[in-house]
Short mmCIF file of C-alpha atoms in Angstrom, two decimals:
data_model
loop_
_atom_site.label_atom_id
_atom_site.label_comp_id
_atom_site.label_asym_id
_atom_site.label_seq_id
_atom_site.Cartn_x
_atom_site.Cartn_y
_atom_site.Cartn_z
CA MET A 1 113.75 132.28 108.59
CA ILE A 2 114.37 129.61 110.96
CA ASP A 3 112.14 129.69 114.18
CA ILE A 4 113.30 128.41 117.52
CA SER A 5 111.38 125.25 117.17
CA ASP A 6 114.67 123.37 117.72
CA TYR A 7 115.37 124.57 121.05
CA MET A 8 111.58 124.42 121.75
CA GLU A 9 111.52 120.70 121.08
CA ILE A 10 114.45 119.73 123.26
CA PHE A 11 113.68 122.78 125.88
CA LYS A 12 110.28 123.12 125.99
CA ASP A 13 109.24 126.15 128.19
CA SER A 14 112.51 127.02 129.27
CA VAL A 15 113.33 129.14 126.31
CA LYS A 16 112.61 132.51 127.64
CA GLU A 17 112.94 136.46 126.09
CA TYR A 18 116.22 138.28 127.13
CA ILE A 19 116.09 141.64 126.23
CA LEU A 20 120.13 143.49 125.80
CA LYS A 21 119.83 146.91 125.25
CA THR A 22 123.27 148.78 124.10
CA GLU A 23 124.03 152.59 123.28
CA ASP A 24 122.27 152.24 119.90
CA THR A 25 120.05 148.77 119.31
CA THR A 26 117.70 146.87 121.67
CA PHE A 27 118.75 143.11 121.15
CA VAL A 28 115.69 140.59 121.70
CA GLY A 29 117.15 137.46 122.22
CA ASN A 30 116.64 133.72 123.90
CA LYS A 31 117.57 132.69 127.03
CA ILE A 32 117.80 128.94 128.05
CA ASN A 33 119.00 128.31 131.99
CA ASN A 34 122.46 130.37 132.21
CA SER A 35 122.65 130.83 128.36
CA ILE A 36 122.04 133.76 125.92
CA SER A 37 121.72 133.22 122.47
CA PHE A 38 120.77 136.13 119.63
CA PHE A 39 120.14 134.55 116.23
CA GLY A 40 120.25 136.11 112.73
CA ILE A 41 122.09 139.20 113.33
CA PRO A 42 122.90 141.35 110.04
CA TYR A 43 126.34 141.84 110.07
CA ALA A 44 126.75 143.33 106.53
CA ASP A 45 124.67 143.82 103.26
CA VAL A 46 125.17 143.20 99.55
CA ASP A 47 124.44 145.19 96.38
CA HIS A 48 123.85 141.90 94.30
CA ARG A 49 124.79 137.87 94.65
CA PHE A 50 128.84 138.72 93.52
CA ALA A 51 129.10 142.22 95.21
CA SER A 52 131.35 143.07 97.72
CA PRO A 53 129.59 142.97 101.37
CA LYS A 54 129.08 146.49 102.61
CA LYS A 55 128.35 147.44 106.28
CA LYS A 56 124.81 147.43 107.16
CA GLN A 57 123.02 149.79 109.79
CA LEU A 58 121.17 148.06 112.43
CA SER A 59 117.92 149.14 113.25
CA SER A 60 116.78 150.20 116.71
CA ILE A 61 115.84 147.19 117.54
CA VAL A 62 117.16 144.25 116.20
CA TYR A 63 114.85 140.91 116.43
CA ALA A 64 117.25 138.07 117.55
CA ARG A 65 115.31 134.89 117.83
CA GLU A 66 115.31 133.16 114.73
CA LYS A 67 117.98 131.87 112.42
CA GLU A 68 118.45 133.84 109.14
CA ASN A 69 119.03 133.19 105.47
CA VAL A 70 122.02 130.66 104.20
CA CYS A 71 123.80 130.54 101.29
CA PRO A 72 121.99 128.54 98.34
CA GLN A 73 123.20 124.81 98.25
CA ARG A 74 122.62 121.45 97.98
CA GLY A 75 120.63 120.23 101.20
CA GLN A 76 119.50 122.44 104.21
CA LYS A 77 116.18 122.76 102.28
CA ASP A 78 114.08 123.49 105.32
CA GLN A 79 116.14 126.36 105.85
CA HIS A 80 115.52 129.73 103.44
CA GLN A 81 118.52 130.36 101.39
CA SER A 82 119.79 133.66 99.22
CA TYR A 83 122.52 134.82 98.65
CA ARG A 84 122.28 137.68 101.21
CA CYS A 85 122.91 135.27 104.14
CA GLN A 86 125.34 137.99 105.93
CA PHE A 87 124.17 137.02 109.57
CA LEU A 88 125.58 136.10 112.54
CA ASN A 89 124.58 133.83 115.98
CA ILE A 90 125.88 134.64 119.15
CA TRP A 91 126.00 132.86 122.55
CA THR A 92 126.96 134.14 125.57
CA ARG A 93 126.07 134.32 129.17
CA GLU A 94 125.31 136.53 131.71
CA LYS A 95 128.16 139.45 131.71
CA ASN A 96 130.20 140.13 134.71
CA LYS A 97 134.08 140.66 132.76
CA LYS A 98 135.59 140.79 129.52
CA LYS A 99 135.17 137.20 128.18
CA PRO A 100 137.44 135.58 125.31
CA VAL A 101 135.89 135.16 121.88
CA LEU A 102 135.85 132.31 119.83
CA PHE A 103 134.64 132.83 116.41
CA PHE A 104 133.73 129.84 114.36
CA VAL A 105 133.86 129.20 110.63
CA HIS A 106 132.01 126.49 109.39
CA GLY A 107 133.42 124.24 106.97
CA GLY A 108 131.23 121.89 103.92
CA SER A 109 134.17 122.07 101.32
CA PHE A 110 133.54 125.79 100.47
CA MET A 111 130.03 124.70 98.99
CA ASN A 112 127.86 123.00 102.26
CA GLY A 113 126.97 124.57 105.58
CA SER A 114 126.37 127.28 107.65
CA GLY A 115 126.23 128.58 111.35
CA ASN A 116 122.69 127.43 111.65
CA MET A 117 123.29 124.09 111.85
CA ILE A 118 122.21 122.27 115.07
CA HIS A 119 125.88 120.58 115.80
CA TYR A 120 127.36 124.09 115.24
CA ASP A 121 125.21 125.50 118.20
CA GLY A 122 127.28 127.47 120.99
CA MET A 123 125.58 126.15 124.18
CA ASN A 124 127.68 123.75 125.53
CA ILE A 125 130.76 125.80 124.39
CA VAL A 126 130.03 128.86 126.23
CA ASN A 127 128.57 126.40 129.07
CA ASN A 128 132.02 124.40 129.32
CA MET A 129 134.95 127.23 128.71
CA ASP A 130 133.03 130.67 130.12
CA VAL A 131 133.80 132.57 126.60
CA VAL A 132 131.63 134.29 124.38
CA PHE A 133 130.90 132.15 121.10
CA VAL A 134 129.93 133.39 117.31
CA ASN A 135 129.39 131.72 114.28
CA ILE A 136 128.60 133.20 110.71
CA ASN A 137 127.02 132.73 107.27
CA TYR A 138 128.51 133.44 104.28
CA ARG A 139 128.35 132.95 100.78
CA ILE A 140 129.75 129.59 99.27
CA GLY A 141 130.09 127.84 96.57
CA PRO A 142 130.22 129.37 92.72
CA LEU A 143 128.67 132.61 94.85
CA GLY A 144 131.20 132.62 97.80
CA PHE A 145 134.58 131.70 95.64
CA MET A 146 133.98 131.13 91.76
CA ASN A 147 136.14 133.72 89.66
CA PHE A 148 134.17 134.98 86.87
CA ASP A 149 136.45 137.99 86.30
CA ASN A 150 136.28 137.10 82.59
CA TYR A 151 132.80 137.06 82.54
CA ILE A 152 131.53 139.94 84.66
CA GLU A 153 132.53 143.48 84.54
CA ASP A 154 134.60 144.73 87.97
CA PHE A 155 134.22 141.49 89.54
CA ASN A 156 135.02 141.07 93.25
CA TYR A 157 137.00 137.91 93.93
CA ASN A 158 136.78 135.86 97.27
CA CYS A 159 133.22 137.51 98.35
CA GLY A 160 132.73 134.27 101.01
CA ILE A 161 136.12 135.31 102.15
CA GLU A 162 135.17 139.36 102.29
CA ASP A 163 131.72 137.94 104.28
CA VAL A 164 133.95 136.38 106.64
CA ILE A 165 136.12 139.59 107.10
CA MET A 166 133.20 141.68 107.37
CA ALA A 167 131.62 139.49 109.92
CA LEU A 168 135.25 139.40 111.94
CA GLU A 169 135.37 143.43 111.92
CA TRP A 170 131.27 143.38 112.97
CA VAL A 171 132.53 141.15 115.92
CA TYR A 172 135.71 143.39 117.04
CA GLU A 173 133.22 146.36 117.14
CA ASN A 174 130.21 145.14 118.46
CA ILE A 175 131.28 141.96 120.87
CA GLU A 176 131.40 143.97 124.03
CA ASN A 177 128.02 144.50 123.95
CA PHE A 178 127.54 140.91 124.60
CA GLY A 179 130.61 140.12 126.88
CA GLY A 180 133.27 139.28 124.66
CA ASP A 181 136.70 141.03 124.90
CA LYS A 182 137.47 142.93 121.55
CA GLU A 183 141.13 141.85 121.86
CA ASN A 184 140.90 138.27 122.01
CA ILE A 185 139.40 136.88 119.72
CA THR A 186 140.40 133.53 118.04
CA ILE A 187 139.19 132.48 115.16
CA TYR A 188 138.24 128.58 114.83
CA GLY A 189 137.81 126.65 111.34
CA GLY A 190 136.82 123.01 111.13
CA SER A 191 137.65 121.79 107.03
CA SER A 192 137.10 124.44 105.00
CA GLY A 193 136.50 126.59 107.19
CA GLY A 194 139.91 125.78 108.88
CA SER A 195 141.66 126.69 105.33
CA ILE A 196 139.93 129.98 105.38
CA CYS A 197 140.94 130.72 109.14
CA SER A 198 144.85 129.36 107.51
CA VAL A 199 145.06 132.42 105.45
CA LEU A 200 142.84 135.23 107.41
CA PRO A 201 145.96 135.70 109.33
CA THR A 202 148.00 136.85 106.11
CA ILE A 203 145.15 139.53 104.88
CA ASP A 204 145.42 142.76 105.77
CA LYS A 205 141.80 143.68 106.33
CA ALA A 206 141.59 140.93 109.10
CA LYS A 207 145.24 141.07 110.86
CA PRO A 208 143.80 143.64 113.53
CA TYR A 209 141.03 141.35 114.76
CA ILE A 210 142.90 137.89 115.10
CA SER A 211 144.66 137.22 118.55
CA LYS A 212 144.66 133.55 118.24
CA VAL A 213 143.69 130.73 115.33
CA ILE A 214 142.38 127.16 116.29
CA LEU A 215 142.42 124.96 113.04
CA SER A 216 140.61 121.84 112.58
CA GLY A 217 141.20 119.20 109.37
CA ALA A 218 142.02 122.61 107.24
CA ILE A 219 143.80 122.33 104.16
CA PRO A 220 146.30 125.44 103.73
CA ALA A 221 146.88 124.30 100.08
CA ALA A 222 143.38 124.58 98.92
CA PHE A 223 143.56 127.49 97.14
CA TRP A 224 143.60 128.34 93.21
CA ASP A 225 146.20 130.79 91.23
CA LEU A 226 144.20 133.20 88.68
CA GLU A 227 144.83 130.87 85.72
CA LYS A 228 143.48 127.72 87.34
CA SER A 229 140.46 129.33 88.59
CA ARG A 230 139.81 130.63 85.36
CA GLU A 231 140.10 127.30 83.94
CA ILE A 232 137.77 125.85 86.39
CA THR A 233 134.80 128.61 85.14
CA ARG A 234 135.37 128.08 82.06
CA ASN A 235 134.68 124.54 82.40
CA PHE A 236 131.89 124.77 84.60
CA VAL A 237 130.31 127.24 82.21
CA ALA A 238 130.53 125.01 79.40
CA TYR A 239 129.11 121.88 81.45
CA VAL A 240 126.40 123.90 82.31
CA ALA A 241 125.52 125.18 78.70
CA ASP A 242 126.43 121.23 77.37
CA LYS A 243 124.79 119.47 79.55
CA TYR A 244 121.45 121.70 80.25
CA LYS A 245 121.55 124.12 77.53
CA GLN A 246 121.68 127.33 79.70
CA ASN A 247 123.28 130.11 80.23
CA LEU A 248 124.79 129.92 84.01
CA PHE A 249 124.27 133.42 84.44
CA TYR A 250 120.78 133.79 84.34
CA LEU A 251 120.03 130.43 86.43
CA SER A 252 118.80 130.69 89.94
CA ASP A 253 121.01 131.05 92.86
CA GLU A 254 119.45 127.56 93.89
CA LYS A 255 119.67 126.28 90.36
CA MET A 256 123.34 127.09 90.01
CA ALA A 257 124.50 125.06 93.63
CA GLU A 258 122.37 122.30 92.40
CA TYR A 259 124.43 122.12 89.05
CA ALA A 260 127.52 123.24 91.11
CA TYR A 261 127.54 119.88 93.24
CA GLU A 262 127.05 117.82 89.88
CA TYR A 263 130.34 119.61 88.61
CA ILE A 264 132.21 118.45 91.64
CA GLN A 265 131.35 114.99 90.10
CA ASN A 266 132.21 115.86 86.70
CA ASN A 267 135.89 117.39 86.87
CA ASP A 268 139.32 116.82 88.18
CA TYR A 269 139.00 118.39 91.34
CA GLY A 270 136.34 117.49 93.39
CA VAL A 271 135.56 119.13 96.40
CA SER A 272 138.19 121.19 96.13
CA THR A 273 136.92 123.17 93.32
CA PHE A 274 135.15 125.85 94.87
CA ALA A 275 138.14 126.70 96.66
CA PRO A 276 139.41 130.27 97.11
CA THR A 277 141.61 132.21 94.39
CA ILE A 278 144.76 133.98 95.27
CA ASP A 279 143.97 137.27 93.60
CA GLY A 280 146.85 138.95 94.13
CA THR A 281 145.00 141.68 96.34
CA LEU A 282 142.76 140.36 98.92
CA ILE A 283 144.67 137.00 99.37
CA LYS A 284 148.37 137.78 98.08
CA ASP A 285 149.68 134.44 98.29
CA PHE A 286 149.52 130.93 99.26
CA PRO A 287 148.98 130.79 102.96
CA ILE A 288 152.17 128.40 103.32
CA SER A 289 154.20 131.00 100.97
CA SER A 290 152.76 134.02 103.21
CA VAL A 291 153.77 132.20 106.54
CA HIS A 292 156.84 131.50 105.07
CA LYS A 293 157.76 135.04 104.06
CA LYS A 294 156.03 135.63 107.66
CA ASP A 295 153.61 137.92 106.70
CA LEU A 296 151.37 137.48 109.26
CA ASN A 297 151.05 138.91 113.00
CA LYS A 298 152.95 137.07 115.81
CA ILE A 299 149.96 135.10 117.60
CA PRO A 300 149.65 131.70 118.70
CA PHE A 301 147.91 128.76 116.87
CA LEU A 302 146.51 125.67 117.83
CA ILE A 303 146.57 122.87 114.88
CA GLY A 304 144.74 119.86 114.63
CA SER A 305 143.58 116.44 112.90
CA THR A 306 142.03 113.62 113.94
CA GLY A 307 143.45 109.97 113.44
CA ASP A 308 142.27 108.83 110.21
CA GLU A 309 140.66 112.02 108.34
CA MET A 310 139.84 110.33 104.76
CA SER A 311 138.30 106.99 106.66
CA ILE A 312 135.46 108.07 105.19
CA LEU A 313 136.96 107.37 101.33
CA SER A 314 136.98 103.88 101.90
CA HIS A 315 133.21 104.01 100.80
CA LYS A 316 133.42 104.07 97.31
CA ILE A 317 130.16 106.08 96.91
CA ILE A 318 131.47 108.72 99.34
CA MET A 319 134.49 109.12 96.96
CA LYS A 320 132.32 109.11 94.18
CA GLN A 321 129.90 111.81 95.29
CA TRP A 322 133.06 113.95 96.55
CA GLY A 323 134.66 113.42 93.32
CA MET A 324 137.80 112.54 95.04
CA ASP A 325 138.88 109.23 92.50
CA ARG A 326 139.47 111.82 89.49
CA TYR A 327 141.32 114.39 92.05
CA ILE A 328 143.28 112.25 93.57
CA ASN A 329 144.21 110.94 90.38
CA LYS A 330 144.97 114.19 89.19
CA SER A 331 146.99 115.31 92.46
CA THR A 332 149.78 112.35 91.51
CA GLN A 333 150.09 112.89 87.92
CA GLY A 334 153.97 113.85 87.32
CA GLU A 335 155.17 112.08 90.50
CA ASP A 336 157.47 109.71 90.56
CA PRO A 337 155.95 106.18 90.53
CA LEU A 338 158.87 104.77 92.63
CA LEU A 339 158.50 107.41 95.37
CA PHE A 340 154.84 106.45 95.52
CA LEU A 341 155.78 102.73 95.81
CA GLN A 342 158.20 103.72 99.01
CA LEU A 343 155.32 105.68 100.11
CA ASP A 344 152.96 102.57 99.61
CA LYS A 345 155.20 100.23 102.02
CA LEU A 346 155.88 102.78 104.36
CA TYR A 347 152.15 103.09 104.77
CA GLU A 348 151.71 99.30 105.37
CA GLN A 349 154.32 98.74 107.85
CA ILE A 350 153.09 101.50 110.01
CA TYR A 351 148.83 101.53 109.57
CA GLU A 352 148.51 98.14 108.39
CA LYS A 353 144.63 97.60 107.26
CA ASN A 354 144.05 101.15 106.98
CA ASN A 355 147.26 101.99 104.66
CA ALA A 356 145.14 103.24 102.29
CA THR A 357 143.08 105.71 103.81
CA GLN A 358 145.78 107.11 106.29
CA LYS A 359 147.58 107.58 102.85
CA TYR A 360 144.63 109.63 101.60
CA SER A 361 144.58 111.59 105.42
CA ASP A 362 148.12 112.63 104.63
CA MET A 363 147.69 113.61 100.79
CA ILE A 364 144.62 115.50 101.50
CA ILE A 365 145.27 117.13 105.23
CA ARG A 366 147.60 116.14 107.14
CA PHE A 367 150.63 116.57 105.42
CA ASN A 368 149.34 120.10 104.42
CA LEU A 369 148.72 120.68 108.04
CA SER A 370 152.46 119.45 109.31
CA TRP A 371 154.12 121.85 106.41
CA TYR A 372 151.96 124.33 107.31
CA ALA A 373 153.07 124.52 111.35
CA GLU A 374 156.62 123.55 110.36
CA GLU A 375 156.79 126.88 108.32
CA LEU A 376 154.75 128.79 111.50
CA ILE A 377 156.96 126.95 113.86
CA ASP A 378 159.96 129.54 113.05
CA TYR A 379 157.88 132.55 113.82
CA THR A 380 155.65 131.98 116.27
CA ASP A 381 154.26 129.28 119.18
CA VAL A 382 152.06 126.43 117.65
CA TYR A 383 150.40 123.74 119.54
CA LEU A 384 149.42 120.40 117.94
CA TYR A 385 147.02 117.93 118.99
CA ARG A 386 145.38 114.72 117.11
CA PHE A 387 141.83 113.22 117.72
CA ASP A 388 141.71 109.65 117.87
CA TYR A 389 138.80 108.22 119.56
CA LYS A 390 136.95 105.88 117.33
CA ALA A 391 132.86 105.68 117.93
CA MET A 392 132.02 101.77 118.29
CA ILE A 393 129.53 102.18 115.40
CA PRO A 394 130.93 104.03 112.94
CA SER A 395 134.13 102.18 113.07
CA LEU A 396 131.97 99.07 112.35
CA ILE A 397 131.25 100.60 109.03
CA GLY A 398 134.99 101.98 108.22
CA LEU A 399 134.73 105.19 109.90
CA ASP A 400 137.09 105.70 112.17
CA ALA A 401 138.18 108.93 113.58
CA TYR A 402 137.28 110.84 110.69
CA HIS A 403 137.03 114.18 109.31
CA SER A 404 135.58 116.51 111.66
CA THR A 405 135.01 114.52 114.59
CA ASP A 406 137.41 116.75 116.59
CA VAL A 407 135.21 119.37 115.82
CA THR A 408 132.00 117.59 116.83
CA CYS A 409 133.12 116.67 120.19
CA LEU A 410 133.85 120.06 121.08
CA PHE A 411 130.69 121.05 120.49
CA SER A 412 129.61 118.01 121.97
CA ASN A 413 126.18 118.11 119.21
CA TYR A 414 125.80 114.75 118.29
CA ASN A 415 121.96 115.16 116.38
CA GLU A 416 122.90 116.46 112.90
CA GLY A 417 123.85 114.22 109.99
CA ASN A 418 126.34 111.23 110.41
CA THR A 419 127.73 112.70 114.46
CA ARG A 420 124.43 110.86 115.53
CA MET A 421 126.27 107.72 114.83
CA MET A 422 128.93 108.82 117.74
CA ASP A 423 127.40 108.46 120.80
CA ILE A 424 124.54 105.92 120.44
CA ILE A 425 126.31 103.24 122.71
CA PRO A 426 126.41 103.78 126.33
CA MET A 427 130.64 103.61 126.46
CA ASP A 428 130.83 105.82 123.50
CA LYS A 429 128.35 108.51 125.51
CA GLU A 430 130.49 108.00 128.45
CA ASN A 431 134.02 108.62 126.76
CA LEU A 432 133.14 111.07 124.65
CA LYS A 433 131.92 113.73 127.53
CA TYR A 434 135.27 112.13 129.48
CA ILE A 435 137.20 113.60 126.22
CA ASN A 436 134.89 116.62 125.84
CA HIS A 437 135.84 117.69 129.09
CA ILE A 438 139.36 117.49 128.49
CA VAL A 439 139.10 118.92 124.93
CA SER A 440 137.19 121.73 126.47
CA LYS A 441 139.57 122.77 129.52
CA ASP A 442 142.50 122.96 127.05
CA VAL A 443 140.77 125.07 124.13
CA LYS A 444 139.35 127.14 127.12
CA LYS A 445 143.25 127.54 128.46
CA PHE A 446 144.20 128.16 124.87
CA LEU A 447 141.67 130.91 124.43
CA TYR A 448 142.18 132.71 127.91
CA SER A 449 146.27 132.69 127.70
CA GLY A 450 147.14 131.12 124.42
CA LYS A 451 148.99 128.47 125.70
CA THR A 452 147.96 124.90 125.96
CA ASN A 453 149.12 122.40 129.05
CA TRP A 454 151.78 120.96 126.47
CA ASN A 455 154.74 122.26 125.23
CA LYS A 456 154.62 123.53 121.94
CA ALA A 457 155.43 121.91 119.00
CA ASP A 458 159.13 121.51 117.65
CA LYS A 459 160.17 121.10 113.77
CA ASP A 460 161.72 117.41 114.01
CA SER A 461 159.04 115.46 115.66
CA LEU A 462 155.71 117.74 115.43
CA ARG A 463 154.87 116.38 119.00
CA ALA A 464 150.98 116.58 119.31
CA LYS A 465 148.95 115.47 122.56
CA VAL A 466 146.44 112.60 121.60
CA TYR A 467 142.79 112.71 122.43
CA ASN A 468 141.43 109.39 123.41
CA VAL A 469 140.18 107.73 126.24
CA ASN A 470 143.87 107.10 127.68
CA MET A 471 145.68 110.59 126.58
CA ASP A 472 148.77 110.79 125.33
CA PHE A 473 151.50 112.34 123.30
CA ASP A 474 152.61 111.57 119.58
CA GLU A 475 153.71 112.44 116.24
CA PHE A 476 150.97 114.42 114.34
CA MET A 477 152.41 112.68 111.45
CA PRO A 478 155.07 109.98 111.80
CA ARG A 479 158.70 111.84 110.09
CA GLU A 480 159.51 109.07 108.19
CA ILE A 481 155.96 109.64 106.32
CA ARG A 482 156.85 113.67 106.11
CA LYS A 483 160.43 113.22 104.74
CA LEU A 484 159.26 111.24 101.81
CA TRP A 485 156.16 113.51 100.75
CA LYS A 486 158.86 115.97 101.03
CA LYS A 487 160.51 114.60 97.69
CA THR A 488 157.56 114.94 95.58
CA ASN A 489 157.62 117.26 92.84
CA PHE A 490 154.34 119.26 94.61
CA TYR A 491 156.82 119.92 97.69
CA LYS A 492 159.83 120.81 95.98
CA ASP A 493 158.31 123.37 93.40
CA TYR A 494 155.96 124.66 95.82
CA PHE A 495 158.04 128.18 96.55
CA LYS A 496 159.54 128.04 92.85
CA GLU A 497 158.83 131.68 91.06
#
């Protein structure tokens, strides 16, 4: 378990015990100034590592001052790792009215991350927006998303998605005890968490609990059909057998996660390897297809990306670690070379020196999001944004407005991983403080009303608010580039049976 030392380091003696009594349970949490937090609340249990989650009866007293298990993964070695990672964390303030609930699903390429990470701490969000904030741990990597239906009898697909839905159900049933409005729950996901949130509104079990959706840097096409997921699994089983002479199913959870990280660097799918499966039951279709068929409730969406999502791929070591070199080559096979020459020239005209990373940004993220938004616009209200702020030190090493910096700005926690670089310079501190104020104000309005201070998007321009030192409006993605991407076989063949 994780103790509260992270908080003690920052707030010293200001962390106090806080008691919340409900009809059936007493929760013991933390209070720091006006912020109240409850860590490591179990929302479900599982019988084995590939089992569907089931409801867990809480004890009469829940000690919720310490963070709990995260799913096994490479990194986060300071945290206890287990497939029994079905825990959530809640931040709130003193109850005086029902408040909107922001339910956050962390990203990490479907194989890393947790709600325990310091830069997903919700204290700034509840203080800035007067909402109730929830984040969760759920199964990721092979334990959460790999398709073992040819190896395990009565295998349950998409355990990670099932965990998220179970957490969402728990929040719906219990959040009013913490000051939240169960009829006003907004799901919010960044990166692969955004991909999960792009499919949740189309899943029958999840629909009753979702009032609004926020997507950041999501990839709504990042899912596998059954055959492709089986192929990826077969190759993973063979990889472990060939390289290590071991049976994958006898590995510990930690060892499986370690080998999974190696595997993404040695196949054609990179960090997309462990994407969810379209199983036909829980997930009936690809998110874009489901939206095209209007198989979701009519709820508002706030969708955004950063100005140069994949500028991080300008570093060859990252390109290799993420397995993106082979993924990009695989993704463009079978496409018209002349079309891609046209695209290259257009990117050079519009973006000049950053044309390569902007092309990757569109290929991997922004075109997917644009396409998803276009399908939604025919049916419901969609608001778009783009986060363009470039912090000085990251920019010096080629990281402009890179992937998930918009999420970091909203949380305003610059103390973990590469986010530490964002606010070292005093000018960046001041600029990010100002931008965070505007972003928080806009997100708060969306959480409370389902609207923003700018107009709904239209399919032609995809007009978006641009967050930078000078706030502006621009196309979410240049329409000339969108038109060319729509000539690819990937786009043209998408809805073919």
